[in-house]
Coordinates of C-alpha atoms in Angstrom, one line a residue:
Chain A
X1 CA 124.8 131.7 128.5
X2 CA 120.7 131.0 128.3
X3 CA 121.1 128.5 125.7
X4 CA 123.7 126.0 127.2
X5 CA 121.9 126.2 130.9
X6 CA 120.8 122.9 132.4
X7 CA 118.6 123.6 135.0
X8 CA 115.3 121.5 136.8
X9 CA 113.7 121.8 133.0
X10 CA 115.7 118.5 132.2
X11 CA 114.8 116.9 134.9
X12 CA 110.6 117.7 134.3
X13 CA 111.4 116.6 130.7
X14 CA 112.8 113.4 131.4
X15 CA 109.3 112.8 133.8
X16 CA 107.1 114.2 131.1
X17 CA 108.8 112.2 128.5
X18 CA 108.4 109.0 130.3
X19 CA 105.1 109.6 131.3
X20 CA 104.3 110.3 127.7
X21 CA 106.3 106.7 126.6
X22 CA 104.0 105.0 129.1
X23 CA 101.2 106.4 127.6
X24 CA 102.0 105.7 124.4
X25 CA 102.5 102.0 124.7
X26 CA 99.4 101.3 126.6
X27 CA 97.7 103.5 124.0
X28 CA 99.4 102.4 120.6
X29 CA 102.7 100.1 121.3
X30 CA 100.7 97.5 122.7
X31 CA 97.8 97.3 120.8
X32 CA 100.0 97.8 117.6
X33 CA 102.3 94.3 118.1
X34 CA 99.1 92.8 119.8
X35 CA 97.2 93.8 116.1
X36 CA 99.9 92.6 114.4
X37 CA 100.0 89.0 116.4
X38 CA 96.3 88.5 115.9
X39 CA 96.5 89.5 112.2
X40 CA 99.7 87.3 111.5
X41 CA 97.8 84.3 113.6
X42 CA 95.0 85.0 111.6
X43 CA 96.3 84.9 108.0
X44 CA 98.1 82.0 109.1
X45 CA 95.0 80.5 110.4
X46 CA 93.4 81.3 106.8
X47 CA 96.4 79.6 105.3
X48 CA 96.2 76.6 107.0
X49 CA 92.5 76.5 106.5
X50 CA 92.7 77.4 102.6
X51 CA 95.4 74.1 102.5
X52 CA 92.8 71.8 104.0
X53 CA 89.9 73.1 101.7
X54 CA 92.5 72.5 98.9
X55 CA 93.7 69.1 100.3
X56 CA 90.1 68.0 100.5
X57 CA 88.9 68.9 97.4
X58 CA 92.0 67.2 95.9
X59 CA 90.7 64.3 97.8
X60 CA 87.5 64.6 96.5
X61 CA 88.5 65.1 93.0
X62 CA 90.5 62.0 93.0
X63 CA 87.0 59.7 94.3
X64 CA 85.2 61.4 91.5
X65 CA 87.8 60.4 88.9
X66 CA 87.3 57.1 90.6
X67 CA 83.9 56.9 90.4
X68 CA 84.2 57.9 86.8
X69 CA 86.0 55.3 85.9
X70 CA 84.1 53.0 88.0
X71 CA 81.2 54.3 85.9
X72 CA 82.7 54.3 82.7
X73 CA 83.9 50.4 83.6
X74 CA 80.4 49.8 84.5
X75 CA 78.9 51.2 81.3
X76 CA 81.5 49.1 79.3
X77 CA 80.7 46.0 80.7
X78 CA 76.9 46.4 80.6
X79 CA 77.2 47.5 76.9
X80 CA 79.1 44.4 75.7
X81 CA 76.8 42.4 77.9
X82 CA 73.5 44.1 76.1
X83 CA 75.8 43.4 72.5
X84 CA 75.9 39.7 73.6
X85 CA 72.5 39.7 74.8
X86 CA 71.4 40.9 71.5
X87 CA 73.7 38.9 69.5
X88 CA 72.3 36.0 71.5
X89 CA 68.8 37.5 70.9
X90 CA 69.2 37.5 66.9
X91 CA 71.0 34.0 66.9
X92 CA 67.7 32.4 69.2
X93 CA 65.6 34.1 66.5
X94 CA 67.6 33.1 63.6
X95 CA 67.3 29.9 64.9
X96 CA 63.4 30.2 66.0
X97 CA 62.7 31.2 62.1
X98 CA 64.9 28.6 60.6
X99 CA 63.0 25.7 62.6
X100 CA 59.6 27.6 61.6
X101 CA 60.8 27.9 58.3
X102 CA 61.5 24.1 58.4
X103 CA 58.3 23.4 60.2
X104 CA 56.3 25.5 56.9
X105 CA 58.5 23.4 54.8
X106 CA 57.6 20.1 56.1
X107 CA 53.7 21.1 56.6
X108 CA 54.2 22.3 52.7
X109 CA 55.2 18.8 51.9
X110 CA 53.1 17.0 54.3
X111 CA 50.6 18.6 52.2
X112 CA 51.6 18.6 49.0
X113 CA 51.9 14.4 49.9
X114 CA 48.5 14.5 50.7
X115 CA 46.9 16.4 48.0
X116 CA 49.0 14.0 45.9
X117 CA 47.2 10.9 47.9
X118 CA 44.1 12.5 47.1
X119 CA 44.6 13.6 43.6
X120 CA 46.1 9.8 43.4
X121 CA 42.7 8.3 44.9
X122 CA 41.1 10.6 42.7
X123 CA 42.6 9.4 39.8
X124 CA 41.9 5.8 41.6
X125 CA 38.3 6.7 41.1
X126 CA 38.4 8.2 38.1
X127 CA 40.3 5.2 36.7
X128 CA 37.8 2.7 38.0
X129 CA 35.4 4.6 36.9
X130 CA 36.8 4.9 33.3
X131 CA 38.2 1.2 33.5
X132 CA 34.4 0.0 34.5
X133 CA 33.1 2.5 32.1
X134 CA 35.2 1.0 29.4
X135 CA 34.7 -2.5 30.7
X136 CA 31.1 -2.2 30.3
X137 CA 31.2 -0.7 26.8
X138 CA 33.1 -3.7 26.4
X139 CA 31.1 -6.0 28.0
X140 CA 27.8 -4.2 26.7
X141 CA 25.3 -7.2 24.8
X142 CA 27.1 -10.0 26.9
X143 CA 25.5 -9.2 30.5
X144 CA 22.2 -9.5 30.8
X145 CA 20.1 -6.8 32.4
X146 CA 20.2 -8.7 35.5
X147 CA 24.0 -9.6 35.7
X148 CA 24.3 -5.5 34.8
X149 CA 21.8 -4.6 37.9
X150 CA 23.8 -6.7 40.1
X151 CA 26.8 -5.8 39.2
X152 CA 26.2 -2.2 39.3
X153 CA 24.6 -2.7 42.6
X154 CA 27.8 -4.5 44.0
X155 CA 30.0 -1.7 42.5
X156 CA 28.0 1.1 43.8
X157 CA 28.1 -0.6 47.4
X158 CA 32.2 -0.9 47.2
X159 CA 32.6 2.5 45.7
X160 CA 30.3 3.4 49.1
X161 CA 32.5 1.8 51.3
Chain B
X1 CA 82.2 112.0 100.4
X2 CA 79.6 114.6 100.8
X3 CA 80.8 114.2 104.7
X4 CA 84.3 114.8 103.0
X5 CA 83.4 117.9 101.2
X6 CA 82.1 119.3 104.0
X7 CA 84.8 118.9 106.2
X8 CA 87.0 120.1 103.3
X9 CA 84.5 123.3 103.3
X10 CA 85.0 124.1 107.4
X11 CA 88.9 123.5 107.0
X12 CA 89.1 126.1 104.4
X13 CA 86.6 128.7 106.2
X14 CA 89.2 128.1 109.1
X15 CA 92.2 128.7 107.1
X16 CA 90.8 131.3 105.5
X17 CA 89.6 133.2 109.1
X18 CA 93.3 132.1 110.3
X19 CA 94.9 133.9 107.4
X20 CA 92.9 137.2 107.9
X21 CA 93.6 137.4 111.5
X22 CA 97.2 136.7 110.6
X23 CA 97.1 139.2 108.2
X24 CA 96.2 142.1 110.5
X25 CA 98.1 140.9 113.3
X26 CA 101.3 141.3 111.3
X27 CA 100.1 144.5 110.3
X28 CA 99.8 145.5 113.4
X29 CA 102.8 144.2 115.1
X30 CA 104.9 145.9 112.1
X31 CA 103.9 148.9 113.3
X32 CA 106.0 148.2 116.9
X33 CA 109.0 146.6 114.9
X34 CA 112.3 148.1 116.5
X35 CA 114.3 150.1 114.4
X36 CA 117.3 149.1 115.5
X37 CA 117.9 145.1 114.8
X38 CA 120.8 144.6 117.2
X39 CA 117.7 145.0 119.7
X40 CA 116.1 141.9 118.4
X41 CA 119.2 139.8 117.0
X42 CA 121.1 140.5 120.2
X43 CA 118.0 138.8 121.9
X44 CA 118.1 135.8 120.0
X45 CA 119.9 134.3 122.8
X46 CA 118.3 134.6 125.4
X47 CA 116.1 132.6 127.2
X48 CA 113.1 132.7 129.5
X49 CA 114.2 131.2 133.2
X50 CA 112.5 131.8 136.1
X51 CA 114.5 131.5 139.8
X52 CA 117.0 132.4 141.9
X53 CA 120.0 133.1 139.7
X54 CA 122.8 130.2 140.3
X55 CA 120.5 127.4 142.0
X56 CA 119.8 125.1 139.2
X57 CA 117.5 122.8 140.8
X58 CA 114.7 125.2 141.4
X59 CA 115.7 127.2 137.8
X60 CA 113.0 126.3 135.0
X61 CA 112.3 127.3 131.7
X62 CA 108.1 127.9 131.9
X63 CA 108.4 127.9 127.4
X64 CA 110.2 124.9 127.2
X65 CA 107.8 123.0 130.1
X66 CA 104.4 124.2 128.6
X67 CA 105.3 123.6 125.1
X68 CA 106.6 120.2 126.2
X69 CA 103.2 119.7 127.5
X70 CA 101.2 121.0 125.0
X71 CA 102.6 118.5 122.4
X72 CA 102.5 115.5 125.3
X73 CA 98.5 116.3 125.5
X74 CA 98.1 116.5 121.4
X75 CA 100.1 113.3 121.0
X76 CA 97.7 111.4 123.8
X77 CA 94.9 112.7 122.4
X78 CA 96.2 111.4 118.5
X79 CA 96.7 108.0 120.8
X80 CA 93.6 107.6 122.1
X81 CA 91.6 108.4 119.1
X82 CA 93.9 105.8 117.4
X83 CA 93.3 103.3 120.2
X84 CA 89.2 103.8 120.6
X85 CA 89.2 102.7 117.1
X86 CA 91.2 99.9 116.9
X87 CA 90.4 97.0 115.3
X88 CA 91.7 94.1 112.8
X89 CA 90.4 96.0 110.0
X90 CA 92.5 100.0 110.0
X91 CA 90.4 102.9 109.4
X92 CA 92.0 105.9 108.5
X93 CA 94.0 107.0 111.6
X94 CA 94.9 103.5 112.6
X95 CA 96.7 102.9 108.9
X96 CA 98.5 106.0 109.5
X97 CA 99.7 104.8 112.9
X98 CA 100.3 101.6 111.7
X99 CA 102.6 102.5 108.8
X100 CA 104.5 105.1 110.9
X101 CA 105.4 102.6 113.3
X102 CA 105.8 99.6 110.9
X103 CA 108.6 102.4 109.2
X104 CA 110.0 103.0 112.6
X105 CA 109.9 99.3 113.5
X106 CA 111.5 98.2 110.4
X107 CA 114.7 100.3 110.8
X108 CA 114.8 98.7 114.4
X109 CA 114.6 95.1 113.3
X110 CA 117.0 95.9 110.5
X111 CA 119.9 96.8 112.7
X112 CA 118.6 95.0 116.2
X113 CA 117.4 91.2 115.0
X114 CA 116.7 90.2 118.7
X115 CA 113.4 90.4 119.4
X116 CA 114.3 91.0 123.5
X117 CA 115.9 94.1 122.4
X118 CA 114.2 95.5 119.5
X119 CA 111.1 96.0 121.5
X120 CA 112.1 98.1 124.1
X121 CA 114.6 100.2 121.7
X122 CA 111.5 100.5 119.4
X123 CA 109.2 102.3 122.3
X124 CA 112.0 104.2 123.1
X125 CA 113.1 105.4 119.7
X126 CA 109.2 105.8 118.3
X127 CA 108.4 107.8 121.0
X128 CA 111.3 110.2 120.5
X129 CA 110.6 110.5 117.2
X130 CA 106.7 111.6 117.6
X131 CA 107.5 113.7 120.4
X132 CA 110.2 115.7 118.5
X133 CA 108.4 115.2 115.5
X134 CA 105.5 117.1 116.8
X135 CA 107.5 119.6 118.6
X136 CA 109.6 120.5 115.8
X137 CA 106.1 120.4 113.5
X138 CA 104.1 122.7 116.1
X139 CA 107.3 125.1 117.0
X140 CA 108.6 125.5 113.9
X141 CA 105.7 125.6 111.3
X142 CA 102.5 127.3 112.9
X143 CA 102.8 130.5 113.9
X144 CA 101.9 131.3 117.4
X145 CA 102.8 133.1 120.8
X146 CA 106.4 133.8 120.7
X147 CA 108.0 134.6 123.8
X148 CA 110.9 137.7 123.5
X149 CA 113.4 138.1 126.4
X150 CA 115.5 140.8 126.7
X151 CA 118.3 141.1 129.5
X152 CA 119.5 143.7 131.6
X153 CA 121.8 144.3 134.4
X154 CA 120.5 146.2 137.0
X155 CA 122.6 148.4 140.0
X156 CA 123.2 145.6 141.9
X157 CA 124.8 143.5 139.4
X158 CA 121.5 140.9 138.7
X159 CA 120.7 139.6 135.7
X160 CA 117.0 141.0 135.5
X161 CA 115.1 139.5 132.5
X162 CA 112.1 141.6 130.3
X163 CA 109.6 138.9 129.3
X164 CA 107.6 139.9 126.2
X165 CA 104.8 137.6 124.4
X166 CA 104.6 139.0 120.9
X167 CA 101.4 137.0 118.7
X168 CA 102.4 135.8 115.0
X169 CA 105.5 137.2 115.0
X170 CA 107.7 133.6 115.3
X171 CA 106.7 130.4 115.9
X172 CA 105.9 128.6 119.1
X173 CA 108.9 128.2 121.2
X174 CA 110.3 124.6 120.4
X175 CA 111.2 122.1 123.2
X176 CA 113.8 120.9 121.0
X177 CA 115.4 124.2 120.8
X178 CA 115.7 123.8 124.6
X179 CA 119.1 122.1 125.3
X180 CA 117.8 120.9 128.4
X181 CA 115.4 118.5 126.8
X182 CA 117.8 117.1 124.0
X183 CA 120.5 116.4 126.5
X184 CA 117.6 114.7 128.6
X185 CA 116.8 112.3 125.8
X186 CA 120.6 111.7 124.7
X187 CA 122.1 110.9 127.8
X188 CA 118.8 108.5 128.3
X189 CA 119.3 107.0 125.1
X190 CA 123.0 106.5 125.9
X191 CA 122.4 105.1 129.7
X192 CA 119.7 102.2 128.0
X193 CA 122.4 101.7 125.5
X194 CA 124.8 100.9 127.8
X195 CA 122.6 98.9 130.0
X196 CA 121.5 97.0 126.8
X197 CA 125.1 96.4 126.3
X198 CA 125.6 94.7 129.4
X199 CA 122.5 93.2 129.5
X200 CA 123.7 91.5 126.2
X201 CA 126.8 90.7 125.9
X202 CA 127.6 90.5 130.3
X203 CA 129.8 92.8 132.0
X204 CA 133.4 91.2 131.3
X205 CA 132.5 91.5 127.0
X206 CA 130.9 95.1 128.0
X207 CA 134.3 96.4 129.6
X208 CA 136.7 94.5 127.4
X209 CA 135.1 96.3 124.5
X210 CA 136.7 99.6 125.8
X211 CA 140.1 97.8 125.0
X212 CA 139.8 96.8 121.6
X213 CA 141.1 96.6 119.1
X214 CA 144.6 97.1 121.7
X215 CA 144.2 98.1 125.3
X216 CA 145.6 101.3 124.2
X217 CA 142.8 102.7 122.8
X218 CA 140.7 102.9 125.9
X219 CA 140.9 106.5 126.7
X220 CA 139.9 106.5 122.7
X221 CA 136.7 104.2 123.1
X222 CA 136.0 106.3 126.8
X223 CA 135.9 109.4 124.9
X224 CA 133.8 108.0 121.9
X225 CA 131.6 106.6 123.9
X226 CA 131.0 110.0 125.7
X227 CA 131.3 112.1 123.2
X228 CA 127.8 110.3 121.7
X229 CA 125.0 112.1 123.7
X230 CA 126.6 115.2 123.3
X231 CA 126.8 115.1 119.6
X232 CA 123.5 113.1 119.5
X233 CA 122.0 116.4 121.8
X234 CA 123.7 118.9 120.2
X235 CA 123.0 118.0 116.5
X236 CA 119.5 118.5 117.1
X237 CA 119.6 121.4 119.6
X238 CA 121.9 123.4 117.2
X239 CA 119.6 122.6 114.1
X240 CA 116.4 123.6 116.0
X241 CA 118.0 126.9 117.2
X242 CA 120.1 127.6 114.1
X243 CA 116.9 127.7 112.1
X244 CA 114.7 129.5 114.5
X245 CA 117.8 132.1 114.9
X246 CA 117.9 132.5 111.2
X247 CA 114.1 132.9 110.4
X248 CA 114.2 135.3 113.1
X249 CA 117.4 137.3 111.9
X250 CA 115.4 136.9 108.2
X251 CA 111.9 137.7 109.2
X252 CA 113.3 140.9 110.7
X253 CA 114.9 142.1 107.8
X254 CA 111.5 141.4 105.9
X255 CA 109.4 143.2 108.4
X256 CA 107.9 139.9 109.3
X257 CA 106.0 140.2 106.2
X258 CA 105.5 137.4 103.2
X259 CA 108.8 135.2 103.7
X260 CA 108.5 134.0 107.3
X261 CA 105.8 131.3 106.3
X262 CA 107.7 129.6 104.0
X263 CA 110.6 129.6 106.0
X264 CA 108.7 128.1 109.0
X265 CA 107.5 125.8 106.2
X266 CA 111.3 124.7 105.0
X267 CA 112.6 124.4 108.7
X268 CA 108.9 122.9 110.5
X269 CA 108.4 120.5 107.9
X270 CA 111.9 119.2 106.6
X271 CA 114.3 120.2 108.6
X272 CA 111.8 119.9 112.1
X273 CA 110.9 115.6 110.3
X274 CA 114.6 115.5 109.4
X275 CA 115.9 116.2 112.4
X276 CA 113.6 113.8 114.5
X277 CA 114.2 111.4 111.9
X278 CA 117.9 111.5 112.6
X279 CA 117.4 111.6 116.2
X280 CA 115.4 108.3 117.0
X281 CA 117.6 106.7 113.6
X282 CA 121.2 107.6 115.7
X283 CA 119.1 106.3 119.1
X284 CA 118.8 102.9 117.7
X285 CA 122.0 102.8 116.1
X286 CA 123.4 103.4 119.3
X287 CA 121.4 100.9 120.9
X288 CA 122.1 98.3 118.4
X289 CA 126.1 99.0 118.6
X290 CA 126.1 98.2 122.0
X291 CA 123.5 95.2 121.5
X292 CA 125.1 93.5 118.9

């Protein structure tokens, strides 16, 4: 019976085999879990690093929505300071034109009071004039020349004055 | 890929040169078929051993060793190209290794969870399967040197064996085929099974589970245990033999013309992976029946 003898074959075999086992897992065993390790520690490092870049930029998200509103806050307050500013502005001006205005009035009727002084010492003159005009036509044949000279002299020098 | 194509181009040239010379040869060796068939079935049997009849331990069967070899040296060499070129990022090779032992390792950590114990069963069990993988793979699908033995009894009563290498007639001469290896590997698988099992669960648990589920069955659980490595051997052994046997008994009654190929192909390629499948998959489930 060749087929069912066990002879030193088995025993070679059983060397060979773990010979071959030995080689095998210095040759692929070990480097295969070894790959697998550094591959696991490195997605894991990956992950851990892709959760920090998240965290951070979460973190920085959340200081740019700050600073927006900051801003924003900012922008609101210096707008409805500007709106008072210029409300202020328009009032002061209002109030500028409104004295000016009052000012022109005034000057108007300072002058209008003077031109009607004038037109009144005018008239003074005129009056006089008229009155001593009409005076004289009156008076005319009951001076003498001499009485006229004089008193034409003495209302020439007042009328100087 | 025009370093693709070209290697494409020197494979085919090769297969093509291969398929001429395997052409003639079978021509050739048609010519010295023997009529009769009893002179070739009746040698299916027999085996090539060398030394003094009766002694086992200085008997040896040369086919079985060098074969054994051979496939020890191509599955270094696949090794050590994998492992000059490894690196975080797999090239080619290095996937393939990767995924044939993340397969194997799966099936390990599916039926042995602890870590302590899948490891070694996983070097144990991948190597078994490679090695009979590529045994079955080289002795059962490429044609090769086939060794025929034919026995006769000379005056004095010896057994005197006629050793004839016939080319491209039959396949390599399989390892596997060799009951000597398989009972090797079974009664190793079942000697780390049980040392895992008391490594485990301590020697009290170990020999108590002989008596359950009643003390009565312990020449049962005795036997069943025993009766492992030789069905774990044997299953392989008779597979391996029973298909080189039959493409044998076939090719001869085809004149070793057409039909052998695709017969090596059927019984290299499925039955050859099958088989080693089975084998490292019942190694592990042994382990991990004794482990857990």
């Amino acid at each position: 019976m060749d087929l069912f003898e066990i002879n030193l074959t088995a025993v070679i075999q059983l060397m060979s085999f773990l010979f071959l086992l030995w080689m095998l897992k210095r040759l692929l065993y070990d480097p295969f879990f070894s790959m697998i390790e550094k591959r696991r520690q490195k997605i894991e490092g990956e992950l851990a690093e892709a959760e920090q870049i998240r965290r951070e930029a979460e973190k920085m998200r959340k200081e740019a929505e700050k600073l927006l509103a900051e801003a924003n806050q900012r922008a609101q307050s210096i707008i409805s300071k500007a709106e008072a500013e210029a409300e202020q502005i328009v009032e002061s001006a209002k109030q500028k034109a409104r004295i000016e205005a009052e000012k022109i009035k005034q000057e108007a009727a300072m002058d209008v009071e003077r031109q009607k002084q004038e037109v009144f010492q005018q008239i003074q003159s005129v009056a006089t004039e008229l009155a001593v005009s009409m005076a004289m036509k009156i008076l005319k044949g009951t001076l003498d020349e001499k009485a006229k000279r004089e008193y034409l002299l003495k209302f020439l020098r007042e009328h100087e004055r | 890929m025009s370093k693709n194509t070209k290697i494409a181009k020197k494979v085919k040239v090769q297969f093509l040169i291969f398929l001429a010379i395997y052409i003639t040869v079978g021509l050739i060796n048609a010519r010295y078929l023997p009529k009769d068939p009893r002179e070739v079935i009746g040698n299916v049997a027999n085996r090539w051993i060398v030394g003094p009849e009766g002694v086992w331990y200085l008997r040896i069967n040369p086919a079985t060793v060098v074969m054994s070899f051979v496939v020890i040296a191509i599955l270094i060499w696949f090794a050590r190209l994998v492992y000059k070129e490894f690196s975080l990022i797999p090239t080619r090779k290095q996937a393939f290794a990767e995924s044939l032992m993340e397969f194997v390792y799966d099936i390990v950590q599916s039926s042995i969870p602890d870590e302590k114990y899948a490891r070694p069963t996983f070097v144990i069990a991948m190597t078994l399967f490679l090695y009979i993988a590529v045994s079955n793979l080289i002795s059962g699908f490429i044609p090769g040197i086939s060794v025929e033995v034919s026995k006769v009894i000379n005056e004095s009563g010896q057994v005197v064996r006629h050793v004839k290498f016939v080319l491209f007639n039959d396949t390599f001469p399989a390892p596997t085929s060799d009951l000597n290896t398989n009972l090797t590997y079974a009664v190793m698988v079942f000697l780390i099974s049980q040392y895992f099992g008391i490594k485990a669960k301590g020697i009290k648990a170990w020999l108590k589970g002989f008596l359950e589920p009643i003390p009565i069955m312990l020449p049962m659980n005795i036997i069943g245990e025993l009766a492992k490595p030789v069905s774990h051997s044997l299953r392989l052994f008779g597979n391996i033999t029973g298909g080189g046997i039959l493409v044998l008994a076939l090719s001869y009654f085809v004149k070793y013309m057409f039909l052998p190929p695709f017969l090596w192909a059927y019984f290299g390629i499925f039955s050859g992976l099958i088989q080693a499948f089975v084998f490292s998959t019942l190694a592990i489930a042994y382990i991990a029946s004794q482990v857990s």
